[in-house]
Amino acid sequence: MKRDRIYSLPHDRVGSFAFDEQVVEVFPDMIARSVPGYASILAMIQQLAPRFVQAKTNVYDLGCSLGAATLLIQPQVPRDCVIHAVDNAPAMIERLRMKLQDNEEQTGMAEVRVHQADVCEFPMTNASFVVLNLTLQFIPKDQRASLLTAVAEALVPGGALLLSEKICFDDPGQQSLLNDLHHDFKRANGYSDLEIAQKRTALEDRLLPETMQTHIDRLGAAGFDCVAPWFQCFNFASILAVKSESTA
């Protein structure tokens, strides 16, 4: 795993963050050292998959990046399911396809289909489990409600969505405190103040967080009957949203 040094030297101009070849090379290290609780979220995705994934249904990993969630879900679900890994970044998709080709252990497991596509336009149907793991925050705010509604409509009764996001806070003191704690987390993982500052600049017009309550309200409006925040570490959180088993 290559170490993330993308922002270690001063940049004359810090451009917008992009999931390009440079990021792909260091992405596992980058996300592990930048997102508190990331390993815990992945572990729960692995645990939740066999609970919610139903035979002969589809699973969608929307904004799959290098397929961390996809590859954890695959051995946990019925063989007659299909897992759709969707991302709009060509470099991510190319690397994921290479990983799948090299993974000889896939024999006898659910099929994974990789798609380079916009998750907001990707058709979904007969789904029992959908993952949006640190994806919605990169989608324009005016498109988020329609995407979650499409997910809810695609889910079979009893199906679930796992939504993980960076969140913000209405209270300025809370926002400042949790930002500081997040930066301390990055420093503890070897990032310099220069790296933290330059990456923050790169992300400020790309990653647009919202409050936990905004997410809860939107999920309820989208048609989810049970919306359960289950995890928070500083300014990162995860929510499990379940569609009722009743068809009434």
PDB file of C-alpha atoms in Angstrom:
ATOM      1  CA  MET A   1       0.000   0.000   0.000  1.00  0.00           C
ATOM      2  CA  LYS A   2       1.612   3.257  -1.169  1.00  0.00           C
ATOM      3  CA  ARG A   3       1.716   6.129   1.305  1.00  0.00           C
ATOM      4  CA  ASP A   4      -0.257   9.277   0.527  1.00  0.00           C
ATOM      5  CA  ARG A   5       2.158  12.155  -0.065  1.00  0.00           C
ATOM      6  CA  ILE A   6       0.061  14.092  -2.608  1.00  0.00           C
ATOM      7  CA  TYR A   7      -0.114  17.296  -0.548  1.00  0.00           C
ATOM      8  CA  SER A   8       3.215  16.971   1.265  1.00  0.00           C
ATOM      9  CA  LEU A   9       4.920  19.696  -0.797  1.00  0.00           C
ATOM     10  CA  PRO A  10       3.648  23.264  -1.226  1.00  0.00           C
ATOM     11  CA  HIS A  11       1.420  23.771  -4.276  1.00  0.00           C
ATOM     12  CA  ASP A  12       1.392  27.124  -6.064  1.00  0.00           C
ATOM     13  CA  ARG A  13      -2.278  26.510  -6.709  1.00  0.00           C
ATOM     14  CA  VAL A  14      -4.336  23.800  -5.053  1.00  0.00           C
ATOM     15  CA  GLY A  15      -6.865  22.534  -7.578  1.00  0.00           C
ATOM     16  CA  SER A  16     -10.114  20.715  -6.871  1.00  0.00           C
ATOM     17  CA  PHE A  17      -9.754  17.190  -5.564  1.00  0.00           C
ATOM     18  CA  ALA A  18     -10.198  14.491  -8.216  1.00  0.00           C
ATOM     19  CA  PHE A  19     -10.253  10.702  -8.063  1.00  0.00           C
ATOM     20  CA  ASP A  20      -7.518  10.410 -10.674  1.00  0.00           C
ATOM     21  CA  GLU A  21      -4.549   8.081 -11.181  1.00  0.00           C
ATOM     22  CA  GLN A  22      -2.518   9.897  -8.543  1.00  0.00           C
ATOM     23  CA  VAL A  23      -5.221   9.398  -5.927  1.00  0.00           C
ATOM     24  CA  VAL A  24      -5.896   5.801  -6.972  1.00  0.00           C
ATOM     25  CA  GLU A  25      -2.264   4.894  -6.266  1.00  0.00           C
ATOM     26  CA  VAL A  26      -2.526   5.939  -2.624  1.00  0.00           C
ATOM     27  CA  PHE A  27      -6.282   5.733  -1.974  1.00  0.00           C
ATOM     28  CA  PRO A  28      -6.315   2.899   0.605  1.00  0.00           C
ATOM     29  CA  ASP A  29      -3.701   4.701   2.699  1.00  0.00           C
ATOM     30  CA  MET A  30      -5.380   8.082   2.196  1.00  0.00           C
ATOM     31  CA  ILE A  31      -8.804   7.004   3.383  1.00  0.00           C
ATOM     32  CA  ALA A  32      -7.484   4.916   6.293  1.00  0.00           C
ATOM     33  CA  ARG A  33      -5.481   7.879   7.621  1.00  0.00           C
ATOM     34  CA  SER A  34      -8.153  10.502   6.873  1.00  0.00           C
ATOM     35  CA  VAL A  35     -11.490   8.976   7.926  1.00  0.00           C
ATOM     36  CA  PRO A  36     -11.860   8.061  11.598  1.00  0.00           C
ATOM     37  CA  GLY A  37     -13.807   4.834  11.997  1.00  0.00           C
ATOM     38  CA  TYR A  38     -13.466   3.795   8.360  1.00  0.00           C
ATOM     39  CA  ALA A  39     -12.411   0.239   9.244  1.00  0.00           C
ATOM     40  CA  SER A  40     -15.377  -0.070  11.624  1.00  0.00           C
ATOM     41  CA  ILE A  41     -17.802   1.025   8.924  1.00  0.00           C
ATOM     42  CA  LEU A  42     -16.403  -1.543   6.488  1.00  0.00           C
ATOM     43  CA  ALA A  43     -16.631  -4.256   9.132  1.00  0.00           C
ATOM     44  CA  MET A  44     -20.312  -3.455   9.679  1.00  0.00           C
ATOM     45  CA  ILE A  45     -21.015  -3.485   5.937  1.00  0.00           C
ATOM     46  CA  GLN A  46     -19.572  -6.996   5.915  1.00  0.00           C
ATOM     47  CA  GLN A  47     -21.732  -7.973   8.895  1.00  0.00           C
ATOM     48  CA  LEU A  48     -24.941  -6.383   7.587  1.00  0.00           C
ATOM     49  CA  ALA A  49     -24.776  -7.880   4.093  1.00  0.00           C
ATOM     50  CA  PRO A  50     -25.910 -11.414   5.019  1.00  0.00           C
ATOM     51  CA  ARG A  51     -28.678  -9.976   7.177  1.00  0.00           C
ATOM     52  CA  PHE A  52     -30.281  -7.925   4.401  1.00  0.00           C
ATOM     53  CA  VAL A  53     -29.210  -9.405   1.064  1.00  0.00           C
ATOM     54  CA  GLN A  54     -31.878 -11.714  -0.284  1.00  0.00           C
ATOM     55  CA  ALA A  55     -31.487 -14.516  -2.837  1.00  0.00           C
ATOM     56  CA  LYS A  56     -31.871 -13.571  -6.501  1.00  0.00           C
ATOM     57  CA  THR A  57     -31.630  -9.830  -5.829  1.00  0.00           C
ATOM     58  CA  ASN A  58     -29.180  -7.065  -6.699  1.00  0.00           C
ATOM     59  CA  VAL A  59     -26.688  -5.304  -4.457  1.00  0.00           C
ATOM     60  CA  TYR A  60     -25.439  -1.824  -5.391  1.00  0.00           C
ATOM     61  CA  ASP A  61     -22.180  -0.285  -4.202  1.00  0.00           C
ATOM     62  CA  LEU A  62     -22.656   3.303  -5.377  1.00  0.00           C
ATOM     63  CA  GLY A  63     -19.424   5.253  -5.541  1.00  0.00           C
ATOM     64  CA  CYS A  64     -17.524   2.012  -5.078  1.00  0.00           C
ATOM     65  CA  SER A  65     -14.014   3.490  -5.598  1.00  0.00           C
ATOM     66  CA  LEU A  66     -11.620   0.501  -5.383  1.00  0.00           C
ATOM     67  CA  GLY A  67     -14.364  -1.869  -4.280  1.00  0.00           C
ATOM     68  CA  ALA A  68     -13.578  -2.199  -0.565  1.00  0.00           C
ATOM     69  CA  ALA A  69     -17.251  -2.713   0.315  1.00  0.00           C
ATOM     70  CA  THR A  70     -17.967  -4.836  -2.751  1.00  0.00           C
ATOM     71  CA  LEU A  71     -15.180  -7.276  -1.978  1.00  0.00           C
ATOM     72  CA  LEU A  72     -16.333  -7.642   1.642  1.00  0.00           C
ATOM     73  CA  ILE A  73     -19.952  -8.189   0.632  1.00  0.00           C
ATOM     74  CA  GLN A  74     -19.249 -10.740  -2.102  1.00  0.00           C
ATOM     75  CA  PRO A  75     -18.420 -13.775   0.078  1.00  0.00           C
ATOM     76  CA  GLN A  76     -21.292 -13.019   2.473  1.00  0.00           C
ATOM     77  CA  VAL A  77     -24.266 -13.187   0.112  1.00  0.00           C
ATOM     78  CA  PRO A  78     -26.104 -15.856  -1.898  1.00  0.00           C
ATOM     79  CA  ARG A  79     -24.375 -16.961  -5.100  1.00  0.00           C
ATOM     80  CA  ASP A  80     -27.432 -16.078  -7.199  1.00  0.00           C
ATOM     81  CA  CYS A  81     -27.145 -12.363  -6.321  1.00  0.00           C
ATOM     82  CA  VAL A  82     -25.434  -9.797  -8.510  1.00  0.00           C
ATOM     83  CA  ILE A  83     -23.305  -7.028  -6.999  1.00  0.00           C
ATOM     84  CA  HIS A  84     -23.144  -3.859  -9.087  1.00  0.00           C
ATOM     85  CA  ALA A  85     -20.070  -1.722  -8.319  1.00  0.00           C
ATOM     86  CA  VAL A  86     -20.645   1.757  -9.744  1.00  0.00           C
ATOM     87  CA  ASP A  87     -18.273   4.737  -9.931  1.00  0.00           C
ATOM     88  CA  ASN A  88     -17.784   7.616 -12.363  1.00  0.00           C
ATOM     89  CA  ALA A  89     -13.982   7.810 -11.958  1.00  0.00           C
ATOM     90  CA  PRO A  90     -12.254   5.961 -14.829  1.00  0.00           C
ATOM     91  CA  ALA A  91      -9.049   5.401 -12.830  1.00  0.00           C
ATOM     92  CA  MET A  92     -10.970   3.814  -9.950  1.00  0.00           C
ATOM     93  CA  ILE A  93     -12.987   1.557 -12.226  1.00  0.00           C
ATOM     94  CA  GLU A  94      -9.943   0.420 -14.198  1.00  0.00           C
ATOM     95  CA  ARG A  95      -8.078  -0.517 -11.019  1.00  0.00           C
ATOM     96  CA  LEU A  96     -11.099  -2.346  -9.580  1.00  0.00           C
ATOM     97  CA  ARG A  97     -11.472  -4.395 -12.750  1.00  0.00           C
ATOM     98  CA  MET A  98      -7.808  -5.364 -12.476  1.00  0.00           C
ATOM     99  CA  LYS A  99      -8.280  -6.393  -8.844  1.00  0.00           C
ATOM    100  CA  LEU A 100     -11.250  -8.575  -9.727  1.00  0.00           C
ATOM    101  CA  GLN A 101      -9.365 -10.240 -12.581  1.00  0.00           C
ATOM    102  CA  ASP A 102      -6.517 -11.077 -10.198  1.00  0.00           C
ATOM    103  CA  ASN A 103      -8.827 -12.399  -7.487  1.00  0.00           C
ATOM    104  CA  GLU A 104      -8.968 -16.152  -8.053  1.00  0.00           C
ATOM    105  CA  GLU A 105     -11.071 -16.639  -4.911  1.00  0.00           C
ATOM    106  CA  GLN A 106     -14.189 -15.268  -6.641  1.00  0.00           C
ATOM    107  CA  THR A 107     -15.120 -18.704  -8.001  1.00  0.00           C
ATOM    108  CA  GLY A 108     -18.374 -19.874  -6.493  1.00  0.00           C
ATOM    109  CA  MET A 109     -19.341 -16.446  -5.148  1.00  0.00           C
ATOM    110  CA  ALA A 110     -21.872 -13.856  -6.276  1.00  0.00           C
ATOM    111  CA  GLU A 111     -21.079 -12.144  -9.565  1.00  0.00           C
ATOM    112  CA  VAL A 112     -19.627  -8.636  -9.474  1.00  0.00           C
ATOM    113  CA  ARG A 113     -20.406  -6.335 -12.372  1.00  0.00           C
ATOM    114  CA  VAL A 114     -18.356  -3.141 -12.585  1.00  0.00           C
ATOM    115  CA  HIS A 115     -19.859  -0.017 -14.154  1.00  0.00           C
ATOM    116  CA  GLN A 116     -18.317   3.337 -14.972  1.00  0.00           C
ATOM    117  CA  ALA A 117     -21.367   5.547 -14.604  1.00  0.00           C
ATOM    118  CA  ASP A 118     -22.962   8.445 -12.765  1.00  0.00           C
ATOM    119  CA  VAL A 119     -24.686   6.957  -9.710  1.00  0.00           C
ATOM    120  CA  CYS A 120     -27.476   9.523 -10.067  1.00  0.00           C
ATOM    121  CA  GLU A 121     -28.356   8.127 -13.500  1.00  0.00           C
ATOM    122  CA  PHE A 122     -27.605   4.452 -12.987  1.00  0.00           C
ATOM    123  CA  PRO A 123     -30.747   2.249 -13.179  1.00  0.00           C
ATOM    124  CA  MET A 124     -31.491   0.156 -10.099  1.00  0.00           C
ATOM    125  CA  THR A 125     -34.044  -2.588  -9.607  1.00  0.00           C
ATOM    126  CA  ASN A 126     -34.789  -5.590  -7.375  1.00  0.00           C
ATOM    127  CA  ALA A 127     -32.251  -4.424  -4.793  1.00  0.00           C
ATOM    128  CA  SER A 128     -31.962  -5.800  -1.277  1.00  0.00           C
ATOM    129  CA  PHE A 129     -28.859  -3.897  -0.104  1.00  0.00           C
ATOM    130  CA  VAL A 130     -27.385  -0.588  -1.265  1.00  0.00           C
ATOM    131  CA  VAL A 131     -24.189   1.036  -0.044  1.00  0.00           C
ATOM    132  CA  LEU A 132     -23.434   4.754  -0.288  1.00  0.00           C
ATOM    133  CA  ASN A 133     -20.185   4.831   1.669  1.00  0.00           C
ATOM    134  CA  LEU A 134     -18.785   8.381   1.673  1.00  0.00           C
ATOM    135  CA  THR A 135     -20.368   9.028  -1.724  1.00  0.00           C
ATOM    136  CA  LEU A 136     -23.391  11.294  -1.261  1.00  0.00           C
ATOM    137  CA  GLN A 137     -21.158  14.111   0.030  1.00  0.00           C
ATOM    138  CA  PHE A 138     -19.628  14.451  -3.456  1.00  0.00           C
ATOM    139  CA  ILE A 139     -23.002  14.690  -5.200  1.00  0.00           C
ATOM    140  CA  PRO A 140     -24.596  18.131  -5.765  1.00  0.00           C
ATOM    141  CA  LYS A 141     -27.058  18.843  -2.966  1.00  0.00           C
ATOM    142  CA  ASP A 142     -29.967  19.354  -5.346  1.00  0.00           C
ATOM    143  CA  GLN A 143     -29.547  15.777  -6.655  1.00  0.00           C
ATOM    144  CA  ARG A 144     -29.316  13.971  -3.330  1.00  0.00           C
ATOM    145  CA  ALA A 145     -33.019  13.625  -2.580  1.00  0.00           C
ATOM    146  CA  SER A 146     -33.809  12.133  -5.990  1.00  0.00           C
ATOM    147  CA  LEU A 147     -30.968   9.623  -5.665  1.00  0.00           C
ATOM    148  CA  LEU A 148     -32.174   8.425  -2.264  1.00  0.00           C
ATOM    149  CA  THR A 149     -35.736   8.199  -3.556  1.00  0.00           C
ATOM    150  CA  ALA A 150     -34.494   6.077  -6.462  1.00  0.00           C
ATOM    151  CA  VAL A 151     -32.683   3.806  -4.003  1.00  0.00           C
ATOM    152  CA  ALA A 152     -35.786   3.415  -1.835  1.00  0.00           C
ATOM    153  CA  GLU A 153     -37.950   2.645  -4.856  1.00  0.00           C
ATOM    154  CA  ALA A 154     -35.452   0.047  -6.108  1.00  0.00           C
ATOM    155  CA  LEU A 155     -35.316  -1.801  -2.789  1.00  0.00           C
ATOM    156  CA  VAL A 156     -37.453  -4.861  -2.197  1.00  0.00           C
ATOM    157  CA  PRO A 157     -39.455  -4.977   1.065  1.00  0.00           C
ATOM    158  CA  GLY A 158     -37.028  -5.488   3.939  1.00  0.00           C
ATOM    159  CA  GLY A 159     -34.099  -4.124   1.938  1.00  0.00           C
ATOM    160  CA  ALA A 160     -31.644  -1.621   3.392  1.00  0.00           C
ATOM    161  CA  LEU A 161     -29.353   1.285   2.591  1.00  0.00           C
ATOM    162  CA  LEU A 162     -26.064   1.880   4.404  1.00  0.00           C
ATOM    163  CA  LEU A 163     -25.219   5.593   4.152  1.00  0.00           C
ATOM    164  CA  SER A 164     -21.916   6.927   5.516  1.00  0.00           C
ATOM    165  CA  GLU A 165     -20.998  10.612   5.348  1.00  0.00           C
ATOM    166  CA  LYS A 166     -18.880  13.388   6.673  1.00  0.00           C
ATOM    167  CA  ILE A 167     -21.309  15.579   8.592  1.00  0.00           C
ATOM    168  CA  CYS A 168     -21.427  19.178   9.779  1.00  0.00           C
ATOM    169  CA  PHE A 169     -23.082  20.812  12.781  1.00  0.00           C
ATOM    170  CA  ASP A 170     -25.395  23.767  13.311  1.00  0.00           C
ATOM    171  CA  ASP A 171     -23.642  24.755  16.539  1.00  0.00           C
ATOM    172  CA  PRO A 172     -20.421  26.682  15.718  1.00  0.00           C
ATOM    173  CA  GLY A 173     -18.672  25.472  18.849  1.00  0.00           C
ATOM    174  CA  GLN A 174     -19.427  21.845  18.082  1.00  0.00           C
ATOM    175  CA  GLN A 175     -18.341  22.316  14.469  1.00  0.00           C
ATOM    176  CA  SER A 176     -15.043  23.870  15.532  1.00  0.00           C
ATOM    177  CA  LEU A 177     -14.345  21.216  18.168  1.00  0.00           C
ATOM    178  CA  LEU A 178     -15.004  18.247  15.901  1.00  0.00           C
ATOM    179  CA  ASN A 179     -13.025  19.792  13.041  1.00  0.00           C
ATOM    180  CA  ASP A 180     -10.100  20.194  15.424  1.00  0.00           C
ATOM    181  CA  LEU A 181     -10.434  16.594  16.616  1.00  0.00           C
ATOM    182  CA  HIS A 182     -10.506  15.378  13.019  1.00  0.00           C
ATOM    183  CA  HIS A 183      -7.328  17.323  12.261  1.00  0.00           C
ATOM    184  CA  ASP A 184      -5.716  15.859  15.380  1.00  0.00           C
ATOM    185  CA  PHE A 185      -6.643  12.410  14.058  1.00  0.00           C
ATOM    186  CA  LYS A 186      -4.884  13.188  10.775  1.00  0.00           C
ATOM    187  CA  ARG A 187      -1.799  14.496  12.558  1.00  0.00           C
ATOM    188  CA  ALA A 188      -1.674  11.358  14.674  1.00  0.00           C
ATOM    189  CA  ASN A 189      -1.672   9.387  11.419  1.00  0.00           C
ATOM    190  CA  GLY A 190       1.323  11.254  10.045  1.00  0.00           C
ATOM    191  CA  TYR A 191      -0.199  14.121   8.063  1.00  0.00           C
ATOM    192  CA  SER A 192       1.496  17.514   8.398  1.00  0.00           C
ATOM    193  CA  ASP A 193      -0.359  20.796   8.872  1.00  0.00           C
ATOM    194  CA  LEU A 194       0.563  21.664   5.273  1.00  0.00           C
ATOM    195  CA  GLU A 195      -0.994  18.447   3.982  1.00  0.00           C
ATOM    196  CA  ILE A 196      -4.132  18.973   6.045  1.00  0.00           C
ATOM    197  CA  ALA A 197      -4.535  22.569   4.872  1.00  0.00           C
ATOM    198  CA  GLN A 198      -3.917  21.864   1.184  1.00  0.00           C
ATOM    199  CA  LYS A 199      -6.260  18.900   1.078  1.00  0.00           C
ATOM    200  CA  ARG A 200      -8.950  20.925   2.863  1.00  0.00           C
ATOM    201  CA  THR A 201      -8.614  23.561   0.143  1.00  0.00           C
ATOM    202  CA  ALA A 202      -8.817  20.908  -2.586  1.00  0.00           C
ATOM    203  CA  LEU A 203     -12.003  19.455  -1.105  1.00  0.00           C
ATOM    204  CA  GLU A 204     -13.870  22.612  -0.105  1.00  0.00           C
ATOM    205  CA  ASP A 205     -15.811  22.887  -3.376  1.00  0.00           C
ATOM    206  CA  ARG A 206     -16.108  19.096  -3.902  1.00  0.00           C
ATOM    207  CA  LEU A 207     -17.080  17.577  -0.555  1.00  0.00           C
ATOM    208  CA  LEU A 208     -20.215  19.279   0.768  1.00  0.00           C
ATOM    209  CA  PRO A 209     -21.290  17.901   4.161  1.00  0.00           C
ATOM    210  CA  GLU A 210     -24.706  18.260   5.761  1.00  0.00           C
ATOM    211  CA  THR A 211     -26.060  17.795   9.271  1.00  0.00           C
ATOM    212  CA  MET A 212     -27.142  14.431  10.633  1.00  0.00           C
ATOM    213  CA  GLN A 213     -30.718  15.704  10.929  1.00  0.00           C
ATOM    214  CA  THR A 214     -30.730  16.711   7.258  1.00  0.00           C
ATOM    215  CA  HIS A 215     -29.780  13.166   6.297  1.00  0.00           C
ATOM    216  CA  ILE A 216     -32.377  11.636   8.626  1.00  0.00           C
ATOM    217  CA  ASP A 217     -35.148  13.880   7.315  1.00  0.00           C
ATOM    218  CA  ARG A 218     -34.230  13.233   3.682  1.00  0.00           C
ATOM    219  CA  LEU A 219     -34.157   9.458   4.180  1.00  0.00           C
ATOM    220  CA  GLY A 220     -37.594   9.559   5.788  1.00  0.00           C
ATOM    221  CA  ALA A 221     -38.954  11.662   2.927  1.00  0.00           C
ATOM    222  CA  ALA A 222     -37.419   9.231   0.411  1.00  0.00           C
ATOM    223  CA  GLY A 223     -39.557   6.403   1.767  1.00  0.00           C
ATOM    224  CA  PHE A 224     -37.460   4.614   4.388  1.00  0.00           C
ATOM    225  CA  ASP A 225     -39.515   3.394   7.337  1.00  0.00           C
ATOM    226  CA  CYS A 226     -36.653   2.898   9.800  1.00  0.00           C
ATOM    227  CA  VAL A 227     -33.761   5.360   9.844  1.00  0.00           C
ATOM    228  CA  ALA A 228     -31.148   4.416  12.434  1.00  0.00           C
ATOM    229  CA  PRO A 229     -27.919   6.374  12.938  1.00  0.00           C
ATOM    230  CA  TRP A 230     -25.583   3.700  14.277  1.00  0.00           C
ATOM    231  CA  PHE A 231     -22.085   5.209  14.189  1.00  0.00           C
ATOM    232  CA  GLN A 232     -20.291   8.494  14.693  1.00  0.00           C
ATOM    233  CA  CYS A 233     -16.625   9.309  15.169  1.00  0.00           C
ATOM    234  CA  PHE A 234     -15.925  13.043  15.267  1.00  0.00           C
ATOM    235  CA  ASN A 235     -17.438  14.461  12.063  1.00  0.00           C
ATOM    236  CA  PHE A 236     -18.059  11.148  10.279  1.00  0.00           C
ATOM    237  CA  ALA A 237     -21.232   9.155  10.694  1.00  0.00           C
ATOM    238  CA  SER A 238     -23.139   6.193   9.275  1.00  0.00           C
ATOM    239  CA  ILE A 239     -26.875   5.542   9.057  1.00  0.00           C
ATOM    240  CA  LEU A 240     -28.800   2.344   8.362  1.00  0.00           C
ATOM    241  CA  ALA A 241     -32.107   2.956   6.566  1.00  0.00           C
ATOM    242  CA  VAL A 242     -34.525   0.048   6.108  1.00  0.00           C
ATOM    243  CA  LYS A 243     -37.557  -0.279   3.868  1.00  0.00           C
ATOM    244  CA  SER A 244     -40.596  -1.819   5.521  1.00  0.00           C
ATOM    245  CA  GLU A 245     -41.320  -5.484   4.826  1.00  0.00           C
ATOM    246  CA  SER A 246     -44.970  -4.580   4.421  1.00  0.00           C
ATOM    247  CA  THR A 247     -46.093  -3.928   0.852  1.00  0.00           C
ATOM    248  CA  ALA A 248     -49.224  -2.121   2.006  1.00  0.00           C
TER     249      ALA A 248
END
